[in-house]
PDB file of C-alpha atoms in Angstrom:
ATOM      1  CA  TYR S  26      35.567  65.387 138.601  1.00 87.00           C
ATOM      2  CA  LEU S  27      35.642  61.575 138.525  1.00 87.00           C
ATOM      3  CA  VAL S  28      38.843  61.464 140.606  1.00 87.00           C
ATOM      4  CA  SER S  29      37.170  63.677 143.223  1.00 88.00           C
ATOM      5  CA  LEU S  30      34.419  61.047 143.472  1.00 88.00           C
ATOM      6  CA  GLY S  31      37.016  58.341 144.194  1.00 87.00           C
ATOM      7  CA  TYR S  32      37.184  56.624 140.796  1.00 86.00           C
ATOM      8  CA  SER S  33      40.479  55.317 139.422  1.00 85.00           C
ATOM      9  CA  GLY S  34      42.265  55.332 136.053  1.00 85.00           C
ATOM     10  CA  PRO S  35      40.731  52.283 134.320  1.00 87.00           C
ATOM     11  CA  GLU S  36      37.241  53.155 135.612  1.00 87.00           C
ATOM     12  CA  ILE S  37      37.607  56.733 134.409  1.00 87.00           C
ATOM     13  CA  ASP S  38      38.850  55.591 130.995  1.00 86.00           C
ATOM     14  CA  GLY S  39      35.854  53.269 130.651  1.00 86.00           C
ATOM     15  CA  VAL S  40      33.365  55.947 131.702  1.00 87.00           C
ATOM     16  CA  LEU S  41      34.773  58.461 129.229  1.00 86.00           C
ATOM     17  CA  LYS S  42      34.759  55.899 126.390  1.00 84.00           C
ATOM     18  CA  ALA S  43      30.996  55.507 126.925  1.00 83.00           C
ATOM     19  CA  PHE S  44      30.459  59.090 125.738  1.00 82.00           C
ATOM     20  CA  PRO S  45      30.709  60.095 122.063  1.00 77.00           C
ATOM     21  CA  SER S  46      33.089  62.924 123.018  1.00 76.00           C
ATOM     22  CA  GLY S  47      35.432  60.506 124.863  1.00 74.00           C
ATOM     23  CA  VAL S  48      38.186  62.252 126.816  1.00 69.00           C
ATOM     24  CA  TYR S  49      36.597  65.586 125.902  1.00 77.00           C
ATOM     25  CA  THR S  50      33.450  64.762 127.888  1.00 82.00           C
ATOM     26  CA  SER S  51      32.437  67.718 130.043  1.00 87.00           C
ATOM     27  CA  VAL S  52      31.741  67.625 133.744  1.00 88.00           C
ATOM     28  CA  SER S  53      28.167  68.731 133.025  1.00 89.00           C
ATOM     29  CA  GLU S  54      27.697  65.689 130.742  1.00 86.00           C
ATOM     30  CA  LEU S  55      28.859  63.414 133.559  1.00 87.00           C
ATOM     31  CA  GLN S  56      26.692  65.224 136.109  1.00 89.00           C
ATOM     32  CA  SER S  57      23.663  64.902 133.810  1.00 88.00           C
ATOM     33  CA  LEU S  58      23.677  61.156 134.551  1.00 85.00           C
ATOM     34  CA  GLY S  59      22.922  61.863 138.191  1.00 87.00           C
ATOM     35  CA  PRO S  60      24.528  59.896 141.016  1.00 87.00           C
ATOM     36  CA  VAL S  61      22.595  56.688 140.290  1.00 85.00           C
ATOM     37  CA  GLY S  62      23.257  56.835 136.554  1.00 85.00           C
ATOM     38  CA  LEU S  63      26.949  57.482 137.069  1.00 88.00           C
ATOM     39  CA  GLN S  64      27.182  54.620 139.571  1.00 86.00           C
ATOM     40  CA  SER S  65      25.418  52.285 137.096  1.00 86.00           C
ATOM     41  CA  LEU S  66      27.881  53.301 134.395  1.00 87.00           C
ATOM     42  CA  VAL S  67      30.861  52.688 136.692  1.00 88.00           C
ATOM     43  CA  GLU S  68      29.467  49.266 137.650  1.00 87.00           C
ATOM     44  CA  ALA S  69      29.131  48.377 133.951  1.00 85.00           C
ATOM     45  CA  VAL S  70      32.724  49.512 133.359  1.00 87.00           C
ATOM     46  CA  ARG S  71      33.904  47.385 136.295  1.00 86.00           C
ATOM     47  CA  ARG S  72      32.106  44.332 134.880  1.00 81.00           C
ATOM     48  CA  ASP S  73      33.746  44.956 131.498  1.00 79.00           C
ATOM     49  CA  LEU S  74      37.177  45.294 133.104  1.00 82.00           C
ATOM     50  CA  ALA S  75      36.666  42.073 135.065  1.00 79.00           C
ATOM     51  CA  ALA S  76      35.519  40.225 131.939  1.00 70.00           C
ATOM     52  CA  GLN S  77      38.533  41.484 129.982  1.00 71.00           C
ATOM     53  CA  SER S  78      40.938  40.267 132.656  1.00 71.00           C
ATOM     54  CA  GLN S  79      39.812  36.659 132.195  1.00 63.00           C
ATOM     55  CA  LYS S  80      42.507  35.068 130.006  1.00 67.00           C
ATOM     56  CA  PRO S  81      42.467  32.907 127.965  1.00 77.00           C
ATOM     57  CA  ARG S  82      38.950  33.177 126.609  1.00 81.00           C
ATOM     58  CA  SER S  83      37.341  30.135 125.034  1.00 90.00           C
ATOM     59  CA  PRO S  84      34.943  30.221 122.076  1.00 95.00           C
ATOM     60  CA  VAL S  85      31.232  30.338 122.895  1.00 96.00           C
ATOM     61  CA  ASN S  86      28.384  30.033 120.401  1.00 97.00           C
ATOM     62  CA  ILE S  87      25.299  32.228 120.333  1.00 96.00           C
ATOM     63  CA  ASN S  88      22.242  31.858 118.106  1.00 97.00           C
ATOM     64  CA  LEU S  89      20.437  35.072 117.243  1.00 95.00           C
ATOM     65  CA  ARG S  90      16.880  34.531 116.010  1.00 95.00           C
ATOM     66  CA  LEU S  91      16.286  37.510 113.754  1.00 92.00           C
ATOM     67  CA  PRO S  92      12.910  39.237 113.288  1.00 90.00           C
ATOM     68  CA  SER S  93      12.698  37.367 109.943  1.00 90.00           C
ATOM     69  CA  LYS S  94      12.825  34.122 112.027  1.00 92.00           C
ATOM     70  CA  ASN S  95      16.158  33.177 110.400  1.00 94.00           C
ATOM     71  CA  VAL S  96      18.875  32.210 112.883  1.00 96.00           C
ATOM     72  CA  LEU S  97      22.304  33.799 112.737  1.00 94.00           C
ATOM     73  CA  LYS S  98      24.971  31.635 114.410  1.00 96.00           C
ATOM     74  CA  ILE S  99      27.947  33.526 115.799  1.00 95.00           C
ATOM     75  CA  GLU S 100      31.077  32.310 117.525  1.00 95.00           C
ATOM     76  CA  ALA S 101      32.121  34.728 120.250  1.00 94.00           C
ATOM     77  CA  LEU S 102      34.509  34.589 123.181  1.00 91.00           C
ATOM     78  CA  GLU S 103      33.820  33.999 126.845  1.00 90.00           C
ATOM     79  CA  GLY S 104      33.131  37.296 128.558  1.00 87.00           C
ATOM     80  CA  ASP S 105      31.748  38.981 125.438  1.00 90.00           C
ATOM     81  CA  SER S 106      28.358  40.665 125.601  1.00 91.00           C
ATOM     82  CA  LEU S 107      25.937  41.334 122.775  1.00 88.00           C
ATOM     83  CA  TYR S 108      27.254  44.897 122.695  1.00 88.00           C
ATOM     84  CA  ASP S 109      30.743  43.511 122.043  1.00 89.00           C
ATOM     85  CA  LEU S 110      29.339  41.399 119.203  1.00 90.00           C
ATOM     86  CA  VAL S 111      27.645  44.415 117.625  1.00 87.00           C
ATOM     87  CA  GLN S 112      30.988  46.214 117.707  1.00 85.00           C
ATOM     88  CA  SER S 113      32.796  43.342 115.988  1.00 87.00           C
ATOM     89  CA  HIS S 114      30.033  42.211 113.559  1.00 87.00           C
ATOM     90  CA  SER S 115      28.801  45.198 111.574  1.00 84.00           C
ATOM     91  CA  GLU S 116      25.819  43.257 110.182  1.00 86.00           C
ATOM     92  CA  LEU S 117      24.303  43.206 113.684  1.00 88.00           C
ATOM     93  CA  GLY S 118      24.059  47.004 113.720  1.00 85.00           C
ATOM     94  CA  ARG S 119      20.832  46.843 111.716  1.00 86.00           C
ATOM     95  CA  TYR S 120      19.180  44.926 114.579  1.00 86.00           C
ATOM     96  CA  PHE S 121      20.694  46.642 117.619  1.00 86.00           C
ATOM     97  CA  GLU S 122      21.107  50.364 118.110  1.00 86.00           C
ATOM     98  CA  CYS S 123      22.955  50.003 121.429  1.00 86.00           C
ATOM     99  CA  ALA S 124      22.180  53.665 122.095  1.00 86.00           C
ATOM    100  CA  CYS S 125      23.730  53.665 125.580  1.00 83.00           C
ATOM    101  CA  LYS S 126      26.874  51.837 124.479  1.00 83.00           C
ATOM    102  CA  GLY S 127      26.347  48.879 126.791  1.00 85.00           C
ATOM    103  CA  ILE S 128      25.696  50.503 130.165  1.00 85.00           C
ATOM    104  CA  ALA S 129      22.102  49.273 130.712  1.00 88.00           C
ATOM    105  CA  ALA S 130      20.642  52.755 130.255  1.00 87.00           C
ATOM    106  CA  CYS S 131      18.386  51.973 127.261  1.00 88.00           C
ATOM    107  CA  SER S 132      16.526  48.981 125.865  1.00 91.00           C
ATOM    108  CA  THR S 133      17.760  49.037 122.263  1.00 90.00           C
ATOM    109  CA  CYS S 134      19.588  45.714 122.718  1.00 92.00           C
ATOM    110  CA  HIS S 135      16.555  43.990 124.250  1.00 94.00           C
ATOM    111  CA  VAL S 136      16.460  40.267 123.503  1.00 96.00           C
ATOM    112  CA  ILE S 137      14.214  37.415 124.573  1.00 97.00           C
ATOM    113  CA  VAL S 138      16.253  34.540 125.981  1.00 98.00           C
ATOM    114  CA  ASP S 139      15.206  30.990 125.154  1.00 97.00           C
ATOM    115  CA  PRO S 140      13.582  29.555 128.311  1.00 97.00           C
ATOM    116  CA  ASP S 141      16.094  26.661 128.335  1.00 96.00           C
ATOM    117  CA  TYR S 142      18.868  29.198 128.968  1.00 97.00           C
ATOM    118  CA  ALA S 143      17.093  31.928 130.966  1.00 96.00           C
ATOM    119  CA  GLY S 144      17.631  30.130 134.296  1.00 95.00           C
ATOM    120  CA  LYS S 145      21.353  29.786 133.602  1.00 96.00           C
ATOM    121  CA  LEU S 146      21.841  33.562 133.581  1.00 96.00           C
ATOM    122  CA  PRO S 147      22.402  35.626 136.721  1.00 94.00           C
ATOM    123  CA  GLU S 148      19.441  37.720 137.814  1.00 94.00           C
ATOM    124  CA  PRO S 149      19.356  41.164 136.172  1.00 94.00           C
ATOM    125  CA  GLU S 150      20.621  44.049 138.266  1.00 91.00           C
ATOM    126  CA  GLU S 151      18.137  46.785 139.140  1.00 91.00           C
ATOM    127  CA  SER S 152      19.277  49.112 136.329  1.00 89.00           C
ATOM    128  CA  GLU S 153      18.759  46.342 133.757  1.00 93.00           C
ATOM    129  CA  ALA S 154      15.367  45.375 135.196  1.00 94.00           C
ATOM    130  CA  ASP S 155      14.252  49.012 134.990  1.00 93.00           C
ATOM    131  CA  MET S 156      15.166  49.170 131.302  1.00 92.00           C
ATOM    132  CA  ILE S 157      13.493  45.818 130.551  1.00 94.00           C
ATOM    133  CA  ASP S 158      10.289  47.280 132.001  1.00 93.00           C
ATOM    134  CA  LEU S 159      10.471  49.908 129.220  1.00 90.00           C
ATOM    135  CA  ALA S 160      11.385  47.493 126.414  1.00 92.00           C
ATOM    136  CA  TRP S 161       9.009  46.835 123.542  1.00 89.00           C
ATOM    137  CA  GLY S 162       7.411  43.399 123.808  1.00 91.00           C
ATOM    138  CA  ALA S 163       9.148  42.432 127.048  1.00 95.00           C
ATOM    139  CA  THR S 164       8.566  38.896 128.362  1.00 96.00           C
ATOM    140  CA  GLU S 165       9.549  36.965 131.490  1.00 96.00           C
ATOM    141  CA  THR S 166      12.818  35.941 129.803  1.00 97.00           C
ATOM    142  CA  SER S 167      13.677  39.387 128.410  1.00 97.00           C
ATOM    143  CA  ARG S 168      17.188  40.681 129.012  1.00 97.00           C
ATOM    144  CA  LEU S 169      19.419  43.441 127.739  1.00 95.00           C
ATOM    145  CA  GLY S 170      21.960  41.865 125.432  1.00 94.00           C
ATOM    146  CA  CYS S 171      24.668  44.210 126.684  1.00 92.00           C
ATOM    147  CA  GLN S 172      24.315  42.690 130.147  1.00 94.00           C
ATOM    148  CA  ILE S 173      24.535  39.036 129.105  1.00 95.00           C
ATOM    149  CA  ARG S 174      28.125  37.859 129.501  1.00 92.00           C
ATOM    150  CA  LEU S 175      28.752  34.755 127.428  1.00 94.00           C
ATOM    151  CA  THR S 176      30.133  31.793 129.364  1.00 93.00           C
ATOM    152  CA  LYS S 177      30.626  28.084 128.712  1.00 94.00           C
ATOM    153  CA  ALA S 178      27.518  27.474 130.860  1.00 95.00           C
ATOM    154  CA  ILE S 179      25.372  29.162 128.197  1.00 97.00           C
ATOM    155  CA  ASP S 180      27.291  27.944 125.128  1.00 97.00           C
ATOM    156  CA  GLY S 181      24.735  27.607 122.327  1.00 97.00           C
ATOM    157  CA  ILE S 182      22.286  30.096 123.857  1.00 97.00           C
ATOM    158  CA  THR S 183      19.464  31.247 121.602  1.00 97.00           C
ATOM    159  CA  VAL S 184      18.089  34.762 121.921  1.00 97.00           C
ATOM    160  CA  THR S 185      15.309  36.284 119.856  1.00 96.00           C
ATOM    161  CA  ILE S 186      15.588  39.826 118.591  1.00 93.00           C
ATOM    162  CA  PRO S 187      12.189  41.549 118.783  1.00 91.00           C
ATOM    163  CA  ASP S 188      11.041  43.220 115.570  1.00 85.00           C
ATOM    164  CA  GLN S 189      10.835  46.622 117.300  1.00 78.00           C
ATOM    165  CA  SER S 190      12.573  48.497 120.088  1.00 68.00           C
ATOM    166  CA  ASN S 191      12.042  51.566 122.258  1.00 61.00           C
ATOM    167  CA  ASN S 192      14.785  54.159 122.467  1.00 62.00           C
ATOM    168  CA  LEU S 193      14.218  56.317 125.516  1.00 58.00           C
ATOM    169  CA  PHE S 194      17.916  57.128 125.973  1.00 48.00           C
TER     170      PHE S 194
END
């Protein structure tokens, strides 16, 4: 099905990995995303592939202000997103559900970016902006953590994790 739509091997692999059933994902599951949802997923996969191709990756620091107001300092790598951090730091799973697995189709990784860093991030794409509109406690500097790619330009970024989230996925 994905080949018939013009997608290639690495894109297809990434799309299938986004589903719990992986390579056993049915055509009807893919079609249930609709054309816009599938295109958003493919765009997220392409961004991930581009970020992974950047070698070598330098360390970047991120400060996560927890709902308790404590700050968790994490060293990550350039190109990582908050979704990547949740995958590699199990303690973050209690704060982020990441229901959509990093494709900007939910708001369970919603964070509030410190205003000093918000202007250093690229503007959110339409799919991210739509999900931010549905996020609990959204502010002008709200972003989806899965869409923030860490770079040297935002080394030391502080993001606040809201004490609640909406899961409409």
